[in-house]
CSV table of N, CA and C and ligand atoms in Angstrom, one decimal:
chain,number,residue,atom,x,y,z
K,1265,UNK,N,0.8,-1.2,0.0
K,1265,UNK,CA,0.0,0.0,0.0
K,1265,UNK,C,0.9,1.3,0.0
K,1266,UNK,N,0.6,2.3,-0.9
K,1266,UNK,CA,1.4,4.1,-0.7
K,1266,UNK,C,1.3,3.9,0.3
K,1267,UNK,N,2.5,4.5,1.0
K,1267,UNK,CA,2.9,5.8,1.9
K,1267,UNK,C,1.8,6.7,2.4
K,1268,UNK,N,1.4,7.8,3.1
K,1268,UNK,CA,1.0,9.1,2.9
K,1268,UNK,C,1.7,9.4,2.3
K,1269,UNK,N,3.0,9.4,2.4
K,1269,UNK,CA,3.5,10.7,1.6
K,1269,UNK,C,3.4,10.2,-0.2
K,1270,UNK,N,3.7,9.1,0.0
K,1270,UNK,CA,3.3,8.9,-1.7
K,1270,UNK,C,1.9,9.4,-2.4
K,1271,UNK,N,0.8,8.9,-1.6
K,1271,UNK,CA,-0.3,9.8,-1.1
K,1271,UNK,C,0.0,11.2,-2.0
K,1272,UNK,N,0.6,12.1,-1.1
K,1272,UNK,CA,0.4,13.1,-0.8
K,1272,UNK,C,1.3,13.7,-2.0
K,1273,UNK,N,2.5,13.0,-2.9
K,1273,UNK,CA,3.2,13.4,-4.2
K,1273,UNK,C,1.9,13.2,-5.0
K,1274,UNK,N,1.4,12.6,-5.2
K,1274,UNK,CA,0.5,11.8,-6.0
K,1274,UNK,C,-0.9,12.7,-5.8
K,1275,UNK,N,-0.5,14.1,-5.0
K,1275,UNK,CA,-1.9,15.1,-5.1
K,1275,UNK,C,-2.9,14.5,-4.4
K,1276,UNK,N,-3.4,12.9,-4.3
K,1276,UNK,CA,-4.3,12.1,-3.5
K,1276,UNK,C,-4.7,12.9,-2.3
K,1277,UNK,N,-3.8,13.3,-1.3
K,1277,UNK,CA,-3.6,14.1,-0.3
K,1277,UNK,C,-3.6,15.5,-0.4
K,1278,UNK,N,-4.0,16.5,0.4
K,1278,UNK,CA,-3.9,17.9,0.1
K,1278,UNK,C,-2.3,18.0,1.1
K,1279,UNK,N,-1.3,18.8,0.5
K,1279,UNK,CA,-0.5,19.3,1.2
K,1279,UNK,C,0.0,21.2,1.1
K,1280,UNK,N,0.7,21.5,1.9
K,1280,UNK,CA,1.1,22.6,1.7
K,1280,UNK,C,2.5,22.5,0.7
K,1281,UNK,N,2.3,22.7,-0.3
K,1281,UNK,CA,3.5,21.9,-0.6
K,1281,UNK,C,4.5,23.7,-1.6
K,1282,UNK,N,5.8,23.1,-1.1
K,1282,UNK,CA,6.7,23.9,-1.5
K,1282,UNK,C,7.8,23.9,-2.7
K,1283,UNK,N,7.8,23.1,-3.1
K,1283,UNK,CA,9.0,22.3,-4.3
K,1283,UNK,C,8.5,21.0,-4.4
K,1284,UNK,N,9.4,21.1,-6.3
K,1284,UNK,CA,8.9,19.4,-6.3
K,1284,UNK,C,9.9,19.5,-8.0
K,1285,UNK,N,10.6,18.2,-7.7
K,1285,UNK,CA,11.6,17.9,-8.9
K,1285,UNK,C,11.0,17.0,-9.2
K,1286,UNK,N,12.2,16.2,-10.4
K,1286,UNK,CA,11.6,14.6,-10.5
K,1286,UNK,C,12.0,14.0,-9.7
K,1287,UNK,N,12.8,14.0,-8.8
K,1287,UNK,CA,12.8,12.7,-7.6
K,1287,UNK,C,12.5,13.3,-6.4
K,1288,UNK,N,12.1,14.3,-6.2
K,1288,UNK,CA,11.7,14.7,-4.3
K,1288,UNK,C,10.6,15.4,-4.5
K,1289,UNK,N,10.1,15.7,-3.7
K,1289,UNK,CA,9.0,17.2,-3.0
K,1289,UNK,C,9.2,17.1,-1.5
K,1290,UNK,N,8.7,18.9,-1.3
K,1290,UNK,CA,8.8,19.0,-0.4
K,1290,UNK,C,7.3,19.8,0.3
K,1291,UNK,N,7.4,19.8,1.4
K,1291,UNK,CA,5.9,20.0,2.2
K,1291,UNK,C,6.2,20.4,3.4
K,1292,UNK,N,5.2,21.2,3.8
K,1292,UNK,CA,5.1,21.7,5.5
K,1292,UNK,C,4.7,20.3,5.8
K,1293,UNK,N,5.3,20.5,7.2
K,1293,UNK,CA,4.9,19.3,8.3
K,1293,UNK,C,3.8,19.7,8.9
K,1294,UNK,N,3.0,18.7,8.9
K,1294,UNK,CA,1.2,19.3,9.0
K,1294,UNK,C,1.2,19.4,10.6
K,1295,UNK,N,2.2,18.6,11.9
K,1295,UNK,CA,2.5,18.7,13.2
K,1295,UNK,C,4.0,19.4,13.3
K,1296,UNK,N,3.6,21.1,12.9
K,1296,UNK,CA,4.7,21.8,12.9
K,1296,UNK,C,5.6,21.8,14.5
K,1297,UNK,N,7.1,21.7,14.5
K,1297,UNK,CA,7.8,22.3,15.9
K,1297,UNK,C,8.3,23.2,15.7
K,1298,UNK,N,8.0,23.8,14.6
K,1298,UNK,CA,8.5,25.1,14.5
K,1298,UNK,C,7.9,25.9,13.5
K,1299,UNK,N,7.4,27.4,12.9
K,1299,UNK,CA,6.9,27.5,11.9
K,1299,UNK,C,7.8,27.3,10.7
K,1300,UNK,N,7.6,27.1,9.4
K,1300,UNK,CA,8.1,26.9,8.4
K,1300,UNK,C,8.9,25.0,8.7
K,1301,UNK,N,8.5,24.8,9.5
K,1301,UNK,CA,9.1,22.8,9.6
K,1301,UNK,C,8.5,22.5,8.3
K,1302,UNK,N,9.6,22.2,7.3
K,1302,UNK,CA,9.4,21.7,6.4
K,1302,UNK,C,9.8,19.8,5.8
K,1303,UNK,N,8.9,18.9,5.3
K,1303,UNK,CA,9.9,18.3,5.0
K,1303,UNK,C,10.5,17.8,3.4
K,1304,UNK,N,11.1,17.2,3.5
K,1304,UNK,CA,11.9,17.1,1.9
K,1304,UNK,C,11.6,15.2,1.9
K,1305,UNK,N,10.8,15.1,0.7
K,1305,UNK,CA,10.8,13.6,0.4
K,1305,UNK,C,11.1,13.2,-0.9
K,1306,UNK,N,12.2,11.7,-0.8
K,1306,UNK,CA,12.4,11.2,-1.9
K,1306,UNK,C,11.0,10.4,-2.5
K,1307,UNK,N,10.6,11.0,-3.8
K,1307,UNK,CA,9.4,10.2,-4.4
K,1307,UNK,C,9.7,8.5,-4.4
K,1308,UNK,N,10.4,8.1,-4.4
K,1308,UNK,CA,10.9,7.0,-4.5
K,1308,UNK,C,10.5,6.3,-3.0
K,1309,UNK,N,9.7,5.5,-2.9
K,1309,UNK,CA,9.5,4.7,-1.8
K,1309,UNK,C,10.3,4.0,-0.9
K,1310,UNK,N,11.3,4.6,-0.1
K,1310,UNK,CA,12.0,3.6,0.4
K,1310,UNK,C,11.6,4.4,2.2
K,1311,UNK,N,11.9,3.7,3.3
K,1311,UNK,CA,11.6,3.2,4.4
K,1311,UNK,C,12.6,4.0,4.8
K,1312,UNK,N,14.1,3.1,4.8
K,1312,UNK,CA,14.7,3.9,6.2
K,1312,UNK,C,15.9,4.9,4.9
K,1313,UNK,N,15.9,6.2,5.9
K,1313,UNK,CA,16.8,6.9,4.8
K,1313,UNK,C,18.1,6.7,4.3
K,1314,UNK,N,18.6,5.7,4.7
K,1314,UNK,CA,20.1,5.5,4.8
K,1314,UNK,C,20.0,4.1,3.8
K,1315,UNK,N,18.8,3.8,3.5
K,1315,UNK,CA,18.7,2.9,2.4
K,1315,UNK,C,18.7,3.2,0.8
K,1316,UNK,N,18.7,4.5,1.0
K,1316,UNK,CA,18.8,5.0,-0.7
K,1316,UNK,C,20.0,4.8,-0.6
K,1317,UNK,N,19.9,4.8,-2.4
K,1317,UNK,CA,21.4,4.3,-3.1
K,1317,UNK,C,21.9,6.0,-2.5
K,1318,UNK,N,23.3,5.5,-3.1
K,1318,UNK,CA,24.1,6.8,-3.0
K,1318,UNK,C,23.4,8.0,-3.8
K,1319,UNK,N,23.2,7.8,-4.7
K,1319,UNK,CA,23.1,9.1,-6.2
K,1319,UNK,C,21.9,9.7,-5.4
K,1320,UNK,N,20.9,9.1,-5.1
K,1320,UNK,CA,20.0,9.1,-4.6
K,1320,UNK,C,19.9,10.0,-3.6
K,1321,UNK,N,20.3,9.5,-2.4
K,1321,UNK,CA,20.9,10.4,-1.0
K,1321,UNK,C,21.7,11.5,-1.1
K,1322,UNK,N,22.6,11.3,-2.2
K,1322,UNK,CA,23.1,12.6,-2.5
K,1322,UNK,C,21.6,14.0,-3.0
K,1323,UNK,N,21.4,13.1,-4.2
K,1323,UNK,CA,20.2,14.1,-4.6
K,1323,UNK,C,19.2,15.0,-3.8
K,1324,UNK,N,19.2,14.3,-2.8
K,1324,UNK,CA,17.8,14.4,-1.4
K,1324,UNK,C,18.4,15.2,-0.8
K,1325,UNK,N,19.8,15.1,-0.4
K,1325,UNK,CA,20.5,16.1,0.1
K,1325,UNK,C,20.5,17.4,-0.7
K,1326,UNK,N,21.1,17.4,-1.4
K,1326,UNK,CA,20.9,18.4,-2.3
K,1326,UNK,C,19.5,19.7,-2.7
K,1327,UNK,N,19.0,18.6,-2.5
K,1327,UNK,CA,17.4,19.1,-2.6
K,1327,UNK,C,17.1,20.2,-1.3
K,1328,UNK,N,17.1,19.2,-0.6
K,1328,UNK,CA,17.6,20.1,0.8
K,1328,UNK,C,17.8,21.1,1.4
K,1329,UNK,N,19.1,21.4,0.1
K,1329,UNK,CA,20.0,22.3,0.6
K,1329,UNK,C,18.8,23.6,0.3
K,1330,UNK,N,18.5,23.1,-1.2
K,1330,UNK,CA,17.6,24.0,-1.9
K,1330,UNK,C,16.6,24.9,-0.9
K,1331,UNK,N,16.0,23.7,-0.7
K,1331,UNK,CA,15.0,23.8,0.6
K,1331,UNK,C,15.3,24.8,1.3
K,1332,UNK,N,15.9,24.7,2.4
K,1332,UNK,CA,16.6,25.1,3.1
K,1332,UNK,C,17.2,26.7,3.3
K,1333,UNK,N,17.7,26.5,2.1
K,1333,UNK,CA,18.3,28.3,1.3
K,1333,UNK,C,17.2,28.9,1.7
K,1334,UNK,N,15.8,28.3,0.6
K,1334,UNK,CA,14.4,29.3,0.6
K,1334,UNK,C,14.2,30.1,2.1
K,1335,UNK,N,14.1,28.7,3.3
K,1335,UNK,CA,13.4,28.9,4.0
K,1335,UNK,C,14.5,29.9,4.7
K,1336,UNK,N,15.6,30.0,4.9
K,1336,UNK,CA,17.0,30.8,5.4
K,1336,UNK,C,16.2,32.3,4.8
K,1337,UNK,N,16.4,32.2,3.5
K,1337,UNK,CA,15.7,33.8,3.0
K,1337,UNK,C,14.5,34.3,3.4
K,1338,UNK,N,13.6,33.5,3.3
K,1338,UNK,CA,12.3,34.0,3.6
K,1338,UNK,C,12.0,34.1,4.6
K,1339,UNK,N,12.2,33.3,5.6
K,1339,UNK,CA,12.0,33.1,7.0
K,1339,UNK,C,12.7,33.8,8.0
K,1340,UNK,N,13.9,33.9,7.5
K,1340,UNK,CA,15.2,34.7,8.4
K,1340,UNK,C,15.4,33.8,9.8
K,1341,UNK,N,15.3,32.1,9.8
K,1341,UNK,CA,15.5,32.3,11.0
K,1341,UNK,C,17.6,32.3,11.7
K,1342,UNK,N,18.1,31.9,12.2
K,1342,UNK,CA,19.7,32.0,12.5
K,1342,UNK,C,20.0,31.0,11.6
K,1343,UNK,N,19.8,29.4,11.9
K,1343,UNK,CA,19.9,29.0,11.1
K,1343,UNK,C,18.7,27.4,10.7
K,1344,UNK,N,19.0,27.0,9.7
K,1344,UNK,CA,17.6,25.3,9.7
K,1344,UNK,C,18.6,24.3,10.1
K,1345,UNK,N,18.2,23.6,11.0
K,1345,UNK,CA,18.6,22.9,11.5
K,1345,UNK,C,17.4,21.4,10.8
K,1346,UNK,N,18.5,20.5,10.8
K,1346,UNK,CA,18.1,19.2,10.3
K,1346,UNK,C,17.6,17.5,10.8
K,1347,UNK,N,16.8,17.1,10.5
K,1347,UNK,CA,16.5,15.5,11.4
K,1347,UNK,C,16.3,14.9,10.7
K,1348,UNK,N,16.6,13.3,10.9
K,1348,UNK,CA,16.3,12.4,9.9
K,1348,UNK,C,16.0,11.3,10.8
K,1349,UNK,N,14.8,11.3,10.9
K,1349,UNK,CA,13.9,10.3,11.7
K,1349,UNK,C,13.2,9.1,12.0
K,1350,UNK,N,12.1,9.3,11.1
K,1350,UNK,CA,11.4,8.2,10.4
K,1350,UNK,C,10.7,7.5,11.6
K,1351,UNK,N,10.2,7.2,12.8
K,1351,UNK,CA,9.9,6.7,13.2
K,1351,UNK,C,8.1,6.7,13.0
K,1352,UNK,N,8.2,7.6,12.6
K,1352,UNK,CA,6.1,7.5,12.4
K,1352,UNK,C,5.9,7.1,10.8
K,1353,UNK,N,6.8,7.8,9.8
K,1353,UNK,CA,6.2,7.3,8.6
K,1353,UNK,C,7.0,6.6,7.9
K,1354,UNK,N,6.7,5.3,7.2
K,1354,UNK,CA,7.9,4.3,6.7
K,1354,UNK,C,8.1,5.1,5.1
K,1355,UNK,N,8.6,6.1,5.2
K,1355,UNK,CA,8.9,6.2,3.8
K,1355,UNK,C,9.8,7.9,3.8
K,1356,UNK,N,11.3,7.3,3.7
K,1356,UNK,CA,12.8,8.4,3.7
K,1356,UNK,C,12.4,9.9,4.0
K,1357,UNK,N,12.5,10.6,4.5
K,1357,UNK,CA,12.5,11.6,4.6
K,1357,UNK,C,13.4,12.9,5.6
K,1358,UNK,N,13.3,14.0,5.4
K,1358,UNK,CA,14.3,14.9,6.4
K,1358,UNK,C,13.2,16.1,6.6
K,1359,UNK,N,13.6,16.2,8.1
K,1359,UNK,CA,12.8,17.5,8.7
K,1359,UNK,C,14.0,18.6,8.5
K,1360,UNK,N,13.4,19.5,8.1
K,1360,UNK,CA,14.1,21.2,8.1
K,1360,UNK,C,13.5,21.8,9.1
K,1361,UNK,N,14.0,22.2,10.0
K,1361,UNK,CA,13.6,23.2,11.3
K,1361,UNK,C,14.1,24.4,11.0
K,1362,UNK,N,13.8,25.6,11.0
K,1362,UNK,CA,14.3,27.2,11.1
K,1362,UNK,C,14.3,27.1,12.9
K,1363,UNK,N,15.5,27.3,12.9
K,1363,UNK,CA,15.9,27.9,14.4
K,1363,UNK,C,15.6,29.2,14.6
K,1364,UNK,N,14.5,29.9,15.7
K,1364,UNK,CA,14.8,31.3,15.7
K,1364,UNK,C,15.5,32.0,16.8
K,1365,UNK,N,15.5,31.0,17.9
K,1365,UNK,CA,16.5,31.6,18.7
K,1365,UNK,C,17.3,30.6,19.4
K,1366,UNK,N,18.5,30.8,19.6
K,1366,UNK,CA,19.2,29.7,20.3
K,1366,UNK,C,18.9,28.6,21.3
K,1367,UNK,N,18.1,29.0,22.0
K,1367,UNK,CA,17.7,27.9,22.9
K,1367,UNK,C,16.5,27.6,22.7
K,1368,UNK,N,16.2,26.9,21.1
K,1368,UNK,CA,14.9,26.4,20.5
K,1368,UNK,C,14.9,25.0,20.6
K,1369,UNK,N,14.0,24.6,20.8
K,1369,UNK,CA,14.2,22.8,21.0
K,1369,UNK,C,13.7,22.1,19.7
K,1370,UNK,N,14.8,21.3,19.7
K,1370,UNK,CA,14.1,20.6,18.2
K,1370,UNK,C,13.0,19.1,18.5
K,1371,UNK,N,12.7,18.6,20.1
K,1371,UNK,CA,12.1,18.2,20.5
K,1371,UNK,C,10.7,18.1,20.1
K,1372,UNK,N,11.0,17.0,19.3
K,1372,UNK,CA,9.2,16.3,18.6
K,1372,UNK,C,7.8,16.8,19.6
K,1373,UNK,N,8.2,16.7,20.6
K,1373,UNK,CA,7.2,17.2,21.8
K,1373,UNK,C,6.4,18.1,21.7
K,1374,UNK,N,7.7,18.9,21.2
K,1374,UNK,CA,7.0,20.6,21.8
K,1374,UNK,C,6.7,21.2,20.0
K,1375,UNK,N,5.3,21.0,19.9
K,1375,UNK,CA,4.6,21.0,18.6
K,1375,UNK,C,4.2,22.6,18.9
K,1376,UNK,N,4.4,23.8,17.4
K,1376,UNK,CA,3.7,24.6,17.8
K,1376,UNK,C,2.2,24.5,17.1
K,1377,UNK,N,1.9,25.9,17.1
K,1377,UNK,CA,0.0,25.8,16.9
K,1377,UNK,C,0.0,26.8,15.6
K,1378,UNK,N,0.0,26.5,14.5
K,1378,UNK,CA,0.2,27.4,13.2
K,1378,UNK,C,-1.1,27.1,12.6
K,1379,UNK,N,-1.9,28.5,12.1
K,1379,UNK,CA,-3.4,28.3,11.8
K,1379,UNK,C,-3.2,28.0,9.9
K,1380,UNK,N,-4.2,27.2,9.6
K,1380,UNK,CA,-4.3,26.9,7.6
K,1380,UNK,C,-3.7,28.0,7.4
K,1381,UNK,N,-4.5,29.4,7.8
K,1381,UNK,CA,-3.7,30.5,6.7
K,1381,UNK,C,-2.5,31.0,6.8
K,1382,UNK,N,-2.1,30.7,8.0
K,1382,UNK,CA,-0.2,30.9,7.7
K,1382,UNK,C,0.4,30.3,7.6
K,1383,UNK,N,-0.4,28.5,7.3
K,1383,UNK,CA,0.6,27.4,7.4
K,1383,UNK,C,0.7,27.5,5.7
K,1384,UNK,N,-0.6,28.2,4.7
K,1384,UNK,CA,-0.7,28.4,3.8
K,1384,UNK,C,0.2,29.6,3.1
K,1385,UNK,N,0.4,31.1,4.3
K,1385,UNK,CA,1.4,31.5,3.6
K,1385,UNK,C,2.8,31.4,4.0
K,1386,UNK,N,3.5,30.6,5.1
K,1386,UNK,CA,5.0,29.9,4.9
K,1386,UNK,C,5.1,29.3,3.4
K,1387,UNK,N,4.2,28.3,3.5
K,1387,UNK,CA,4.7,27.7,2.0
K,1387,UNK,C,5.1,28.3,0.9
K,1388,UNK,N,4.1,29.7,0.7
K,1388,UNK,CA,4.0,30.5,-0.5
K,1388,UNK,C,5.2,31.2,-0.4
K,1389,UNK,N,5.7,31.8,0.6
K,1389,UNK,CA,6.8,32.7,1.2
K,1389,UNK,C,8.4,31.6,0.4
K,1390,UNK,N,8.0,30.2,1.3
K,1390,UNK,CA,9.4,29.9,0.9
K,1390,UNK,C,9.5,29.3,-0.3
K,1391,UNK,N,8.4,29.3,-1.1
K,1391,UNK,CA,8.3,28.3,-2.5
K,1391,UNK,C,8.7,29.3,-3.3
K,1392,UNK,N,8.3,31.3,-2.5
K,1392,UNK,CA,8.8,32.3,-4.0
K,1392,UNK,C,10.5,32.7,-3.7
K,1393,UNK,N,10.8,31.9,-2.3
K,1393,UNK,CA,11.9,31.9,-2.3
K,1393,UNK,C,13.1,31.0,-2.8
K,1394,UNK,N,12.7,30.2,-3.9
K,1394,UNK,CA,13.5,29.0,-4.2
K,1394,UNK,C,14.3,30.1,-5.5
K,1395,UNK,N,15.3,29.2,-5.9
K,1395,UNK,CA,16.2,29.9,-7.0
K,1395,UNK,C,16.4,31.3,-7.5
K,1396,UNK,N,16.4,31.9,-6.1
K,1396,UNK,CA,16.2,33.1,-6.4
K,1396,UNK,C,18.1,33.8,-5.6
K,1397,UNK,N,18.9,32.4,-5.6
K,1397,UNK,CA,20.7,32.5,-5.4
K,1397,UNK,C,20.9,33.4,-6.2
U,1774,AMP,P1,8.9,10.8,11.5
U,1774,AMP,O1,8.5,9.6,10.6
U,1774,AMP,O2,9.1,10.3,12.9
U,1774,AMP,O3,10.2,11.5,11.0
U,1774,AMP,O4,7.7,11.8,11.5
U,1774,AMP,C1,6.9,11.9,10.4
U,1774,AMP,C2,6.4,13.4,10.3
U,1774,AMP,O5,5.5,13.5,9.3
U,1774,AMP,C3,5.8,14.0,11.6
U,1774,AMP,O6,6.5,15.1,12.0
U,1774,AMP,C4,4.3,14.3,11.1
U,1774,AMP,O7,3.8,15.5,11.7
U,1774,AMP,C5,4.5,14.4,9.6
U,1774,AMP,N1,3.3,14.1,8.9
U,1774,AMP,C6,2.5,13.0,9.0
U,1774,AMP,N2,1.5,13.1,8.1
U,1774,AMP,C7,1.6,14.2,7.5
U,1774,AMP,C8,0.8,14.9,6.5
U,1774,AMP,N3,-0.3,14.3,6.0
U,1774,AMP,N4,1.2,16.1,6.0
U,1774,AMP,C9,2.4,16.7,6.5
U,1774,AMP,N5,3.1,16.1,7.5
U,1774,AMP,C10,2.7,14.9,7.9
């Protein structure tokens, strides 16, 4: 059976979604810990992250970085801090966290409370921030 997230490449699912190549997209995390928690997924179905081929992992990385940049510009936070998790959904992925102030916890726990319409304009913010190096 898909993934959600396959799901959710596949449009099936509504997401906030921010980028999208031929092998990844990326999406707000719908149980944000921070605002703009983004994540980056390989379209490619695989489970644990460290099971992509190299070329692969490289790519995802990369993508990332992309990612990342956006949310760095748009967002301004110090800097995004990164996780690679997986324990809730079997299918590779990395959290992007914007740090905004030093003593921010990247702690799954501490979820904030971001309403559809801002969770709606982060996305737009960091999606008009892509390629814009
Ligand atoms: P983990 O597998 O432990 O890295 O966590 C999976 C992450 O996916 C969690 O932070 C969830 O909030 C997030 N998540 C689960 N379902 C969705 C969804 N439909 N849209 C966006 N994020 C999701």
């Amino acid at each position: 059976m898909a993934t959600i997230f396959t799901k959710i490449i596949l449009g099936e699912i509504p997401s906030y979604k921010i980028a999208e190549d031929e092998r990844h997209f990326a999406f707000l995390d719908i149980n944000p810990i921070a605002e703009g928690h983004t994540l980056v997924v390989p379209k490619k179905e695989i489970d644990y992250f460290f099971d992509l081929p190299d070329s692969h992992l490289q790519s995802t990385i990369s993508f990332a970085k992309k990612v990342a940049r956006a949310i760095d510009r748009s967002l301004k936070p110090l800097r995004t801090g990164v996780i690679v998790q997986g324990l809730e959904v079997p299918h590779a992925h990395v959290h992007l966290i914007p740090l905004y102030t030093h003593n921010q916890s990247m702690s799954f726990s501490n979820k904030v409370d971001v309403s559809e319409d801002r969770m709606k304009e982060l996305a737009k913010k960091i999606a008009e921030s892509l390629n814009t190096d």
